[in-house]
Amino acid sequence: MKKYNFNAGPSILPRVVIENTAKQILDFNGSGLSLMEISHRAKDFQPVVDEAVALIKELLDIPEGYSVIFLGGGASLQFMQIPANFLIHKAGYVNSGTWAKKAQKEARHFGEVVEVASSAPDNYVYYPEIKDVPSDLDYLHITSNNTIFGTELREDPDVPVPLIADMSSDIMSRPVDVSKYTAIYAGAQKNMAMAGVTCIILKNDMLGKAPRELPTMMDYRTHVDKGSMFNTPPVVPIYSLLETMRWVKAQGGVKEMDHRAHERARIVYDEIDRNKLFCGTVKEDSRSLMNLCFVMSEEYKDLEKPFLDFATERGMVGIKGHRSVGGFRASCYNAQPLEGVNALVQCMKDFEAQH
Ligand SMILES: *Cc1c(COP(=O)(O)O)cnc(C)c1O
């Protein structure tokens, strides 16, 4: 049976990315060796990193003065590497969801942290308004898309201090004004690649200001100076990232990704709002275009498990909501085809007809 992949991460990738990566794993560039067994310093691998960096810069229209690096450790390592490199006295954090809160917790190891805005008291059902940002912060950290609760900012806020964003779950889904940011990071496994690599975009002139001794691996300058080759980078994930960036470009770039994200989200949210069995979980103006969350309406609560079984039988994968929210979550990253969301909506309609 055909499967429709709504996993929240690791998540759906374009088929061509998987096929081309598989080919290189079997025989890298006709070398007779696998991508898994070459040296990262082999002359054929440097162009992979170079092209991946160049494509990210091109697709996001990154201005001069920024570096793009690839590290291991996931977005979660960035929760501490960001403050290690940028927190001098005091940092501000927007508490918009589970990941945002985790990022804030790690920063507290390095200095004073103030919560500038929060939707925690309302169980994160909206994206908190970013206003009255104190001007004495070293930086303000935001999480542009809340993967678990399904809220999204989807704009680049104007703030009076350096801005840093965890864009793990919506990077490459829309044009971004990178010039507004000091740093952007993303665990690649949602919209950029297979799991195993983290992409970090850094404004060069902001580096090296923290007043602490940084272990070599913690210091961004190590990786910027060595072009992500200070130590062995995650070679296969980086290759899959390159293939995904080629795909995004071939499809028409981030503008087209943005257009498709709006189209998919409209189709699913329209059905959530129309169908008497379901309702959305977050305020409408905060709805994520990437992670579409919904629950059974009050009077149909007992149909939650039956709907999950019904949808699973029809090939829907990964639509069970995160345990902290319950209900359902349909993650619609860049590679999610319209066919996928149409199949989900048909499922919702057919289930409604039965009840
Ligand atoms: C998935 C996710 C993370 C965690 O990423 P890891 O690479 O697993 O550490 C952090 N932030 C956001 C917004 C995420 O969606």
mmCIF file of C-alpha atoms and ligand atoms in Angstrom:
data_model
loop_
_atom_site.group_PDB
_atom_site.id
_atom_site.type_symbol
_atom_site.label_atom_id
_atom_site.label_comp_id
_atom_site.label_asym_id
_atom_site.label_seq_id
_atom_site.Cartn_x
_atom_site.Cartn_y
_atom_site.Cartn_z
ATOM 1 C CA MET A 1 0.000 0.000 0.000
ATOM 2 C CA LYS A 2 1.156 3.529 -0.719
ATOM 3 C CA LYS A 3 2.375 5.290 2.433
ATOM 4 C CA TYR A 4 1.902 8.974 3.120
ATOM 5 C CA ASN A 5 4.652 10.187 5.417
ATOM 6 C CA PHE A 6 3.593 12.828 7.960
ATOM 7 C CA ASN A 7 6.428 12.151 10.415
ATOM 8 C CA ALA A 8 7.531 15.172 12.436
ATOM 9 C CA GLY A 9 11.238 14.423 12.093
ATOM 10 C CA PRO A 10 13.177 12.695 10.764
ATOM 11 C CA SER A 11 10.671 13.129 8.022
ATOM 12 C CA ILE A 12 9.764 12.931 4.385
ATOM 13 C CA LEU A 13 12.459 13.650 1.805
ATOM 14 C CA PRO A 14 12.118 13.910 -1.952
ATOM 15 C CA ARG A 15 12.393 10.457 -3.512
ATOM 16 C CA VAL A 16 15.121 11.643 -5.872
ATOM 17 C CA VAL A 17 17.244 12.703 -2.879
ATOM 18 C CA ILE A 18 17.019 9.232 -1.385
ATOM 19 C CA GLU A 19 17.752 7.527 -4.704
ATOM 20 C CA ASN A 20 20.731 9.716 -5.562
ATOM 21 C CA THR A 21 22.170 9.377 -2.059
ATOM 22 C CA ALA A 22 21.713 5.606 -2.248
ATOM 23 C CA LYS A 23 23.602 5.540 -5.559
ATOM 24 C CA GLN A 24 26.533 7.442 -4.061
ATOM 25 C CA ILE A 25 26.546 5.129 -1.063
ATOM 26 C CA LEU A 26 27.049 2.242 -3.494
ATOM 27 C CA ASP A 27 29.601 3.965 -5.695
ATOM 28 C CA PHE A 28 30.738 7.505 -5.022
ATOM 29 C CA ASN A 29 31.302 9.403 -8.267
ATOM 30 C CA GLY A 30 32.363 6.247 -10.074
ATOM 31 C CA SER A 31 35.335 5.841 -7.736
ATOM 32 C CA GLY A 32 34.541 2.235 -6.931
ATOM 33 C CA LEU A 33 34.272 3.225 -3.257
ATOM 34 C CA SER A 34 31.207 3.961 -1.187
ATOM 35 C CA LEU A 35 30.426 7.440 0.079
ATOM 36 C CA MET A 36 30.591 5.714 3.459
ATOM 37 C CA GLU A 37 34.211 4.629 3.023
ATOM 38 C CA ILE A 38 35.934 7.635 1.473
ATOM 39 C CA SER A 39 37.938 10.188 3.424
ATOM 40 C CA HIS A 40 36.170 13.447 4.095
ATOM 41 C CA ARG A 41 39.369 14.975 2.799
ATOM 42 C CA ALA A 42 39.173 13.109 -0.506
ATOM 43 C CA LYS A 43 39.326 15.560 -3.360
ATOM 44 C CA ASP A 44 35.871 14.503 -4.528
ATOM 45 C CA PHE A 45 34.195 15.289 -1.227
ATOM 46 C CA GLN A 46 35.247 18.922 -0.821
ATOM 47 C CA PRO A 47 33.063 19.913 -3.815
ATOM 48 C CA VAL A 48 30.074 18.327 -2.015
ATOM 49 C CA VAL A 49 30.521 20.631 0.978
ATOM 50 C CA ASP A 50 31.289 23.613 -1.245
ATOM 51 C CA GLU A 51 28.215 23.126 -3.407
ATOM 52 C CA ALA A 52 25.971 22.542 -0.388
ATOM 53 C CA VAL A 53 27.188 25.777 1.211
ATOM 54 C CA ALA A 54 26.860 27.680 -2.062
ATOM 55 C CA LEU A 55 23.306 26.429 -2.585
ATOM 56 C CA ILE A 56 22.222 27.348 0.941
ATOM 57 C CA LYS A 57 23.664 30.828 0.423
ATOM 58 C CA GLU A 58 21.928 31.137 -2.926
ATOM 59 C CA LEU A 59 18.554 29.744 -1.833
ATOM 60 C CA LEU A 60 18.342 31.882 1.306
ATOM 61 C CA ASP A 61 19.974 34.864 -0.390
ATOM 62 C CA ILE A 62 22.537 35.088 2.417
ATOM 63 C CA PRO A 63 24.440 38.392 2.326
ATOM 64 C CA GLU A 64 28.227 38.804 2.424
ATOM 65 C CA GLY A 65 29.801 38.409 5.846
ATOM 66 C CA TYR A 66 28.067 35.191 6.830
ATOM 67 C CA SER A 67 29.415 31.648 7.056
ATOM 68 C CA VAL A 68 27.545 28.390 6.707
ATOM 69 C CA ILE A 69 28.871 25.401 8.626
ATOM 70 C CA PHE A 70 27.839 21.805 9.196
ATOM 71 C CA LEU A 71 28.218 20.158 12.591
ATOM 72 C CA GLY A 72 27.033 17.071 14.399
ATOM 73 C CA GLY A 73 25.155 17.078 17.680
ATOM 74 C CA GLY A 74 21.775 18.187 16.389
ATOM 75 C CA ALA A 75 19.925 21.383 17.162
ATOM 76 C CA SER A 76 20.122 20.326 20.802
ATOM 77 C CA LEU A 77 23.891 20.879 20.868
ATOM 78 C CA GLN A 78 23.261 24.374 19.510
ATOM 79 C CA PHE A 79 21.164 25.084 22.589
ATOM 80 C CA MET A 80 24.471 25.287 24.463
ATOM 81 C CA GLN A 81 26.873 26.257 21.684
ATOM 82 C CA ILE A 82 24.912 29.437 20.937
ATOM 83 C CA PRO A 83 25.169 30.851 24.474
ATOM 84 C CA ALA A 84 28.753 29.584 24.834
ATOM 85 C CA ASN A 85 29.713 31.748 21.865
ATOM 86 C CA PHE A 86 27.326 34.678 22.197
ATOM 87 C CA LEU A 87 26.185 35.116 25.802
ATOM 88 C CA ILE A 88 28.298 37.769 27.505
ATOM 89 C CA HIS A 89 26.048 39.126 30.278
ATOM 90 C CA LYS A 90 22.403 38.573 29.503
ATOM 91 C CA ALA A 91 20.355 36.889 26.783
ATOM 92 C CA GLY A 92 16.640 37.028 26.005
ATOM 93 C CA TYR A 93 14.574 34.000 25.075
ATOM 94 C CA VAL A 94 11.096 33.727 23.607
ATOM 95 C CA ASN A 95 9.353 30.764 25.208
ATOM 96 C CA SER A 96 7.085 29.623 22.401
ATOM 97 C CA GLY A 97 7.178 25.852 22.916
ATOM 98 C CA THR A 98 8.988 22.776 24.099
ATOM 99 C CA TRP A 99 12.182 23.267 22.090
ATOM 100 C CA ALA A 100 12.293 26.981 22.910
ATOM 101 C CA LYS A 101 12.141 26.128 26.575
ATOM 102 C CA LYS A 102 14.925 23.586 26.253
ATOM 103 C CA ALA A 103 17.111 26.145 24.484
ATOM 104 C CA GLN A 104 16.511 28.611 27.288
ATOM 105 C CA LYS A 105 17.416 26.053 29.941
ATOM 106 C CA GLU A 106 20.825 25.408 28.395
ATOM 107 C CA ALA A 107 21.613 29.124 28.115
ATOM 108 C CA ARG A 108 21.276 29.456 31.880
ATOM 109 C CA HIS A 109 24.560 27.560 32.227
ATOM 110 C CA PHE A 110 26.362 30.518 30.677
ATOM 111 C CA GLY A 111 24.794 33.641 32.153
ATOM 112 C CA GLU A 112 21.645 35.553 32.900
ATOM 113 C CA VAL A 113 18.582 34.724 30.852
ATOM 114 C CA VAL A 114 15.375 36.709 30.641
ATOM 115 C CA GLU A 115 12.180 35.393 29.165
ATOM 116 C CA VAL A 116 11.061 38.175 26.870
ATOM 117 C CA ALA A 117 7.763 36.624 25.818
ATOM 118 C CA SER A 118 5.977 33.375 26.587
ATOM 119 C CA SER A 119 2.854 31.466 25.700
ATOM 120 C CA ALA A 120 3.582 28.767 28.282
ATOM 121 C CA PRO A 121 0.749 29.863 30.642
ATOM 122 C CA ASP A 122 -1.683 29.147 27.781
ATOM 123 C CA ASN A 123 -0.106 25.830 26.929
ATOM 124 C CA TYR A 124 1.576 27.329 23.856
ATOM 125 C CA VAL A 125 -1.602 27.672 21.808
ATOM 126 C CA TYR A 126 -0.332 30.833 20.114
ATOM 127 C CA TYR A 127 2.971 32.376 19.116
ATOM 128 C CA PRO A 128 3.767 34.966 21.804
ATOM 129 C CA GLU A 129 4.007 38.565 20.660
ATOM 130 C CA ILE A 130 7.590 39.793 20.520
ATOM 131 C CA LYS A 131 7.556 43.322 21.902
ATOM 132 C CA ASP A 132 9.374 45.507 24.443
ATOM 133 C CA VAL A 133 12.634 43.661 23.880
ATOM 134 C CA PRO A 134 15.186 45.097 26.344
ATOM 135 C CA SER A 135 18.016 46.799 24.462
ATOM 136 C CA ASP A 136 20.736 45.516 26.793
ATOM 137 C CA LEU A 137 20.521 41.881 25.696
ATOM 138 C CA ASP A 138 23.466 40.183 24.009
ATOM 139 C CA TYR A 139 20.924 38.498 21.765
ATOM 140 C CA LEU A 140 17.321 37.435 21.509
ATOM 141 C CA HIS A 141 16.666 33.751 20.784
ATOM 142 C CA ILE A 142 13.524 32.668 18.978
ATOM 143 C CA THR A 143 12.230 29.335 17.704
ATOM 144 C CA SER A 144 10.569 30.168 14.418
ATOM 145 C CA ASN A 145 8.362 27.074 14.258
ATOM 146 C CA ASN A 146 7.136 25.059 17.193
ATOM 147 C CA THR A 147 7.251 21.525 15.919
ATOM 148 C CA ILE A 148 5.350 20.020 18.825
ATOM 149 C CA PHE A 149 2.553 22.526 19.409
ATOM 150 C CA GLY A 150 2.132 23.583 15.781
ATOM 151 C CA THR A 151 2.587 27.335 15.990
ATOM 152 C CA GLU A 152 4.832 29.380 13.753
ATOM 153 C CA LEU A 153 6.086 32.945 13.506
ATOM 154 C CA ARG A 154 6.710 32.914 9.755
ATOM 155 C CA GLU A 155 8.267 36.342 9.691
ATOM 156 C CA ASP A 156 11.592 37.858 10.645
ATOM 157 C CA PRO A 157 10.955 40.166 13.582
ATOM 158 C CA ASP A 158 12.605 43.555 14.001
ATOM 159 C CA VAL A 159 14.317 43.682 17.353
ATOM 160 C CA PRO A 160 16.870 46.134 18.801
ATOM 161 C CA VAL A 161 19.399 43.386 19.640
ATOM 162 C CA PRO A 162 21.144 40.601 17.679
ATOM 163 C CA LEU A 163 18.615 37.963 16.693
ATOM 164 C CA ILE A 164 19.255 34.206 16.814
ATOM 165 C CA ALA A 165 16.802 31.601 15.562
ATOM 166 C CA ASP A 166 16.288 27.888 15.852
ATOM 167 C CA MET A 167 14.745 27.223 12.442
ATOM 168 C CA SER A 168 15.004 23.444 12.635
ATOM 169 C CA SER A 169 11.498 22.770 11.454
ATOM 170 C CA ASP A 170 10.797 25.542 8.956
ATOM 171 C CA ILE A 171 14.111 26.466 7.362
ATOM 172 C CA MET A 172 13.979 26.405 3.544
ATOM 173 C CA SER A 173 10.188 26.635 3.597
ATOM 174 C CA ARG A 174 10.083 30.384 2.974
ATOM 175 C CA PRO A 175 12.326 33.292 2.039
ATOM 176 C CA VAL A 176 14.157 34.628 5.121
ATOM 177 C CA ASP A 177 15.794 38.008 5.613
ATOM 178 C CA VAL A 178 19.071 36.585 6.876
ATOM 179 C CA SER A 179 20.516 40.074 7.382
ATOM 180 C CA LYS A 180 18.289 40.397 10.453
ATOM 181 C CA TYR A 181 19.992 37.463 12.160
ATOM 182 C CA THR A 182 23.278 36.916 13.926
ATOM 183 C CA ALA A 183 22.818 33.167 13.802
ATOM 184 C CA ILE A 184 20.340 30.674 12.396
ATOM 185 C CA TYR A 185 20.598 26.984 13.121
ATOM 186 C CA ALA A 186 18.663 23.929 12.088
ATOM 187 C CA GLY A 187 18.877 20.237 12.787
ATOM 188 C CA ALA A 188 18.688 19.099 9.166
ATOM 189 C CA GLN A 189 16.322 16.171 9.643
ATOM 190 C CA LYS A 190 13.093 18.091 9.066
ATOM 191 C CA ASN A 191 13.508 20.090 5.918
ATOM 192 C CA MET A 192 17.074 19.692 4.714
ATOM 193 C CA ALA A 193 18.458 16.168 4.902
ATOM 194 C CA MET A 194 18.551 12.838 6.641
ATOM 195 C CA ALA A 195 19.396 12.990 10.358
ATOM 196 C CA GLY A 196 22.958 13.535 11.486
ATOM 197 C CA VAL A 197 23.925 17.042 10.448
ATOM 198 C CA THR A 198 23.112 20.498 11.759
ATOM 199 C CA CYS A 199 23.315 23.559 9.543
ATOM 200 C CA ILE A 200 24.452 26.804 11.165
ATOM 201 C CA ILE A 201 24.497 30.225 9.523
ATOM 202 C CA LEU A 202 26.707 32.703 11.365
ATOM 203 C CA LYS A 203 27.416 36.381 11.036
ATOM 204 C CA ASN A 204 31.202 36.453 11.046
ATOM 205 C CA ASP A 205 31.761 39.735 12.834
ATOM 206 C CA MET A 206 29.770 38.547 15.862
ATOM 207 C CA LEU A 207 32.157 35.681 16.578
ATOM 208 C CA GLY A 208 34.875 35.637 19.217
ATOM 209 C CA LYS A 209 33.328 38.157 21.574
ATOM 210 C CA ALA A 210 32.375 35.908 24.458
ATOM 211 C CA PRO A 211 34.589 36.469 27.500
ATOM 212 C CA ARG A 212 35.172 32.794 28.202
ATOM 213 C CA GLU A 213 37.705 30.192 27.177
ATOM 214 C CA LEU A 214 35.938 27.908 24.739
ATOM 215 C CA PRO A 215 37.019 24.315 24.170
ATOM 216 C CA THR A 216 38.145 24.036 20.555
ATOM 217 C CA MET A 217 35.126 22.103 19.329
ATOM 218 C CA MET A 218 32.718 24.530 21.030
ATOM 219 C CA ASP A 219 34.160 27.610 19.340
ATOM 220 C CA TYR A 220 32.357 28.383 16.076
ATOM 221 C CA ARG A 221 35.548 29.972 14.732
ATOM 222 C CA THR A 222 37.195 26.540 14.663
ATOM 223 C CA HIS A 223 34.601 25.293 12.222
ATOM 224 C CA VAL A 224 34.299 28.490 10.208
ATOM 225 C CA ASP A 225 38.092 28.626 9.774
ATOM 226 C CA LYS A 226 38.272 24.991 8.686
ATOM 227 C CA GLY A 227 35.186 25.009 6.465
ATOM 228 C CA SER A 228 33.418 22.376 8.588
ATOM 229 C CA MET A 229 36.468 20.098 8.200
ATOM 230 C CA PHE A 230 38.167 20.561 11.573
ATOM 231 C CA ASN A 231 37.192 17.011 12.374
ATOM 232 C CA THR A 232 35.272 14.377 10.438
ATOM 233 C CA PRO A 233 31.911 15.806 9.427
ATOM 234 C CA PRO A 234 28.820 13.625 8.898
ATOM 235 C CA VAL A 235 29.636 12.787 5.304
ATOM 236 C CA VAL A 236 26.500 10.921 4.189
ATOM 237 C CA PRO A 237 24.022 13.345 5.822
ATOM 238 C CA ILE A 238 25.851 16.265 4.189
ATOM 239 C CA TYR A 239 25.581 14.544 0.843
ATOM 240 C CA SER A 240 21.834 14.070 1.337
ATOM 241 C CA LEU A 241 21.593 17.737 2.275
ATOM 242 C CA LEU A 242 23.294 18.695 -0.980
ATOM 243 C CA GLU A 243 20.809 16.593 -2.937
ATOM 244 C CA THR A 244 17.892 18.214 -1.097
ATOM 245 C CA MET A 245 19.198 21.707 -1.836
ATOM 246 C CA ARG A 246 19.546 20.798 -5.513
ATOM 247 C CA TRP A 247 15.943 19.617 -5.410
ATOM 248 C CA VAL A 248 14.682 22.811 -3.731
ATOM 249 C CA LYS A 249 16.458 24.876 -6.375
ATOM 250 C CA ALA A 250 15.107 22.782 -9.234
ATOM 251 C CA GLN A 251 11.565 23.146 -7.880
ATOM 252 C CA GLY A 252 11.818 26.932 -7.920
ATOM 253 C CA GLY A 253 13.525 27.768 -4.633
ATOM 254 C CA VAL A 254 12.155 28.848 -1.276
ATOM 255 C CA LYS A 255 9.477 31.058 -2.808
ATOM 256 C CA GLU A 256 7.953 28.012 -4.421
ATOM 257 C CA MET A 257 8.367 26.054 -1.150
ATOM 258 C CA ASP A 258 6.479 28.855 0.608
ATOM 259 C CA HIS A 259 3.720 28.765 -1.982
ATOM 260 C CA ARG A 260 3.349 24.996 -1.633
ATOM 261 C CA ALA A 261 3.375 25.186 2.163
ATOM 262 C CA HIS A 262 0.499 27.674 2.100
ATOM 263 C CA GLU A 263 -1.433 25.541 -0.343
ATOM 264 C CA ARG A 264 -1.025 22.319 1.653
ATOM 265 C CA ALA A 265 -1.850 23.998 4.950
ATOM 266 C CA ARG A 266 -4.953 25.659 3.520
ATOM 267 C CA ILE A 267 -6.300 22.333 2.289
ATOM 268 C CA VAL A 268 -5.821 20.605 5.650
ATOM 269 C CA TYR A 269 -6.887 23.480 7.926
ATOM 270 C CA ASP A 270 -9.982 24.082 5.780
ATOM 271 C CA GLU A 271 -10.973 20.484 6.367
ATOM 272 C CA ILE A 272 -10.207 20.660 10.095
ATOM 273 C CA ASP A 273 -12.488 23.719 10.323
ATOM 274 C CA ARG A 274 -15.228 22.215 8.158
ATOM 275 C CA ASN A 275 -15.329 18.675 9.497
ATOM 276 C CA LYS A 276 -17.532 18.323 12.597
ATOM 277 C CA LEU A 277 -15.351 15.556 14.030
ATOM 278 C CA PHE A 278 -12.184 17.646 14.292
ATOM 279 C CA CYS A 279 -10.925 20.948 15.590
ATOM 280 C CA GLY A 280 -7.626 22.769 15.569
ATOM 281 C CA THR A 281 -5.503 23.134 18.698
ATOM 282 C CA VAL A 282 -3.928 26.586 18.252
ATOM 283 C CA LYS A 283 -5.079 30.132 17.504
ATOM 284 C CA GLU A 284 -5.672 30.618 13.816
ATOM 285 C CA ASP A 285 -3.154 33.405 13.260
ATOM 286 C CA SER A 286 -0.400 31.280 14.814
ATOM 287 C CA ARG A 287 -1.054 28.113 12.852
ATOM 288 C CA SER A 288 2.081 26.414 11.612
ATOM 289 C CA LEU A 289 2.362 25.607 7.911
ATOM 290 C CA MET A 290 4.758 22.793 8.779
ATOM 291 C CA ASN A 291 3.153 20.922 11.684
ATOM 292 C CA LEU A 292 -0.622 20.900 11.440
ATOM 293 C CA CYS A 293 -2.126 19.882 14.788
ATOM 294 C CA PHE A 294 -5.726 18.901 15.440
ATOM 295 C CA VAL A 295 -7.824 16.895 17.883
ATOM 296 C CA MET A 296 -11.253 15.263 17.901
ATOM 297 C CA SER A 297 -14.052 17.709 18.736
ATOM 298 C CA GLU A 298 -15.365 17.485 22.304
ATOM 299 C CA GLU A 299 -18.369 15.264 21.504
ATOM 300 C CA TYR A 300 -16.280 12.847 19.404
ATOM 301 C CA LYS A 301 -13.340 12.386 21.783
ATOM 302 C CA ASP A 302 -13.846 8.625 21.903
ATOM 303 C CA LEU A 303 -13.206 8.420 18.155
ATOM 304 C CA GLU A 304 -9.543 9.367 18.497
ATOM 305 C CA LYS A 305 -8.190 5.844 18.475
ATOM 306 C CA PRO A 306 -10.644 4.666 15.791
ATOM 307 C CA PHE A 307 -9.615 7.542 13.517
ATOM 308 C CA LEU A 308 -5.941 6.801 14.034
ATOM 309 C CA ASP A 309 -6.565 3.167 13.086
ATOM 310 C CA PHE A 310 -8.707 4.192 10.101
ATOM 311 C CA ALA A 311 -6.041 6.581 8.804
ATOM 312 C CA THR A 312 -3.244 4.096 9.426
ATOM 313 C CA GLU A 313 -5.105 1.476 7.399
ATOM 314 C CA ARG A 314 -5.178 3.933 4.532
ATOM 315 C CA GLY A 315 -1.445 4.476 4.587
ATOM 316 C CA MET A 316 -1.131 7.593 6.754
ATOM 317 C CA VAL A 317 2.110 7.413 8.737
ATOM 318 C CA GLY A 318 3.157 9.580 11.660
ATOM 319 C CA ILE A 319 -0.063 11.517 12.269
ATOM 320 C CA LYS A 320 -0.324 10.713 15.977
ATOM 321 C CA GLY A 321 0.149 13.953 17.900
ATOM 322 C CA HIS A 322 3.075 14.468 20.241
ATOM 323 C CA ARG A 323 2.346 12.959 23.646
ATOM 324 C CA SER A 324 2.300 16.418 25.248
ATOM 325 C CA VAL A 325 -0.510 17.616 22.944
ATOM 326 C CA GLY A 326 -2.394 14.442 22.021
ATOM 327 C CA GLY A 327 -4.665 14.197 19.012
ATOM 328 C CA PHE A 328 -3.028 14.417 15.626
ATOM 329 C CA ARG A 329 -0.190 16.183 13.906
ATOM 330 C CA ALA A 330 0.286 16.138 10.166
ATOM 331 C CA SER A 331 3.777 17.378 9.421
ATOM 332 C CA CYS A 332 3.957 18.863 5.955
ATOM 333 C CA TYR A 333 7.563 19.672 5.203
ATOM 334 C CA ASN A 334 8.839 20.732 1.795
ATOM 335 C CA ALA A 335 8.781 17.252 0.304
ATOM 336 C CA GLN A 336 5.161 16.588 1.279
ATOM 337 C CA PRO A 337 3.258 16.312 -2.015
ATOM 338 C CA LEU A 338 -0.268 17.654 -2.500
ATOM 339 C CA GLU A 339 -1.253 14.042 -3.022
ATOM 340 C CA GLY A 340 -0.360 13.391 0.624
ATOM 341 C CA VAL A 341 -2.541 16.132 2.066
ATOM 342 C CA ASN A 342 -5.377 15.265 -0.307
ATOM 343 C CA ALA A 343 -5.226 11.650 0.860
ATOM 344 C CA LEU A 344 -5.362 12.781 4.490
ATOM 345 C CA VAL A 345 -8.313 15.077 3.853
ATOM 346 C CA GLN A 346 -10.154 12.296 2.001
ATOM 347 C CA CYS A 347 -9.558 10.101 5.022
ATOM 348 C CA MET A 348 -11.098 12.743 7.314
ATOM 349 C CA LYS A 349 -14.116 13.114 5.035
ATOM 350 C CA ASP A 350 -14.694 9.367 4.739
ATOM 351 C CA PHE A 351 -14.388 8.918 8.481
ATOM 352 C CA GLU A 352 -16.916 11.700 9.023
ATOM 353 C CA ALA A 353 -19.349 9.996 6.633
ATOM 354 C CA GLN A 354 -19.219 6.905 8.860
ATOM 355 C CA HIS A 355 -20.162 8.821 12.010
HETATM 356 C C1 LIG B 1 13.551 18.684 16.152
HETATM 357 C C2 LIG B 1 13.843 19.999 16.759
HETATM 358 C C3 LIG B 1 14.922 20.196 17.627
HETATM 359 C C4 LIG B 1 15.819 19.065 18.079
HETATM 360 O O1 LIG B 1 16.670 18.695 17.081
HETATM 361 P P1 LIG B 1 17.831 17.610 17.320
HETATM 362 O O2 LIG B 1 18.577 17.718 16.029
HETATM 363 O O3 LIG B 1 17.156 16.297 17.522
HETATM 364 O O4 LIG B 1 18.618 18.022 18.494
HETATM 365 C C5 LIG B 1 15.160 21.463 18.091
HETATM 366 N N1 LIG B 1 14.367 22.503 17.749
HETATM 367 C C6 LIG B 1 13.315 22.343 16.931
HETATM 368 C C7 LIG B 1 12.471 23.525 16.572
HETATM 369 C C8 LIG B 1 13.018 21.088 16.418
HETATM 370 O O5 LIG B 1 11.971 20.928 15.599
#
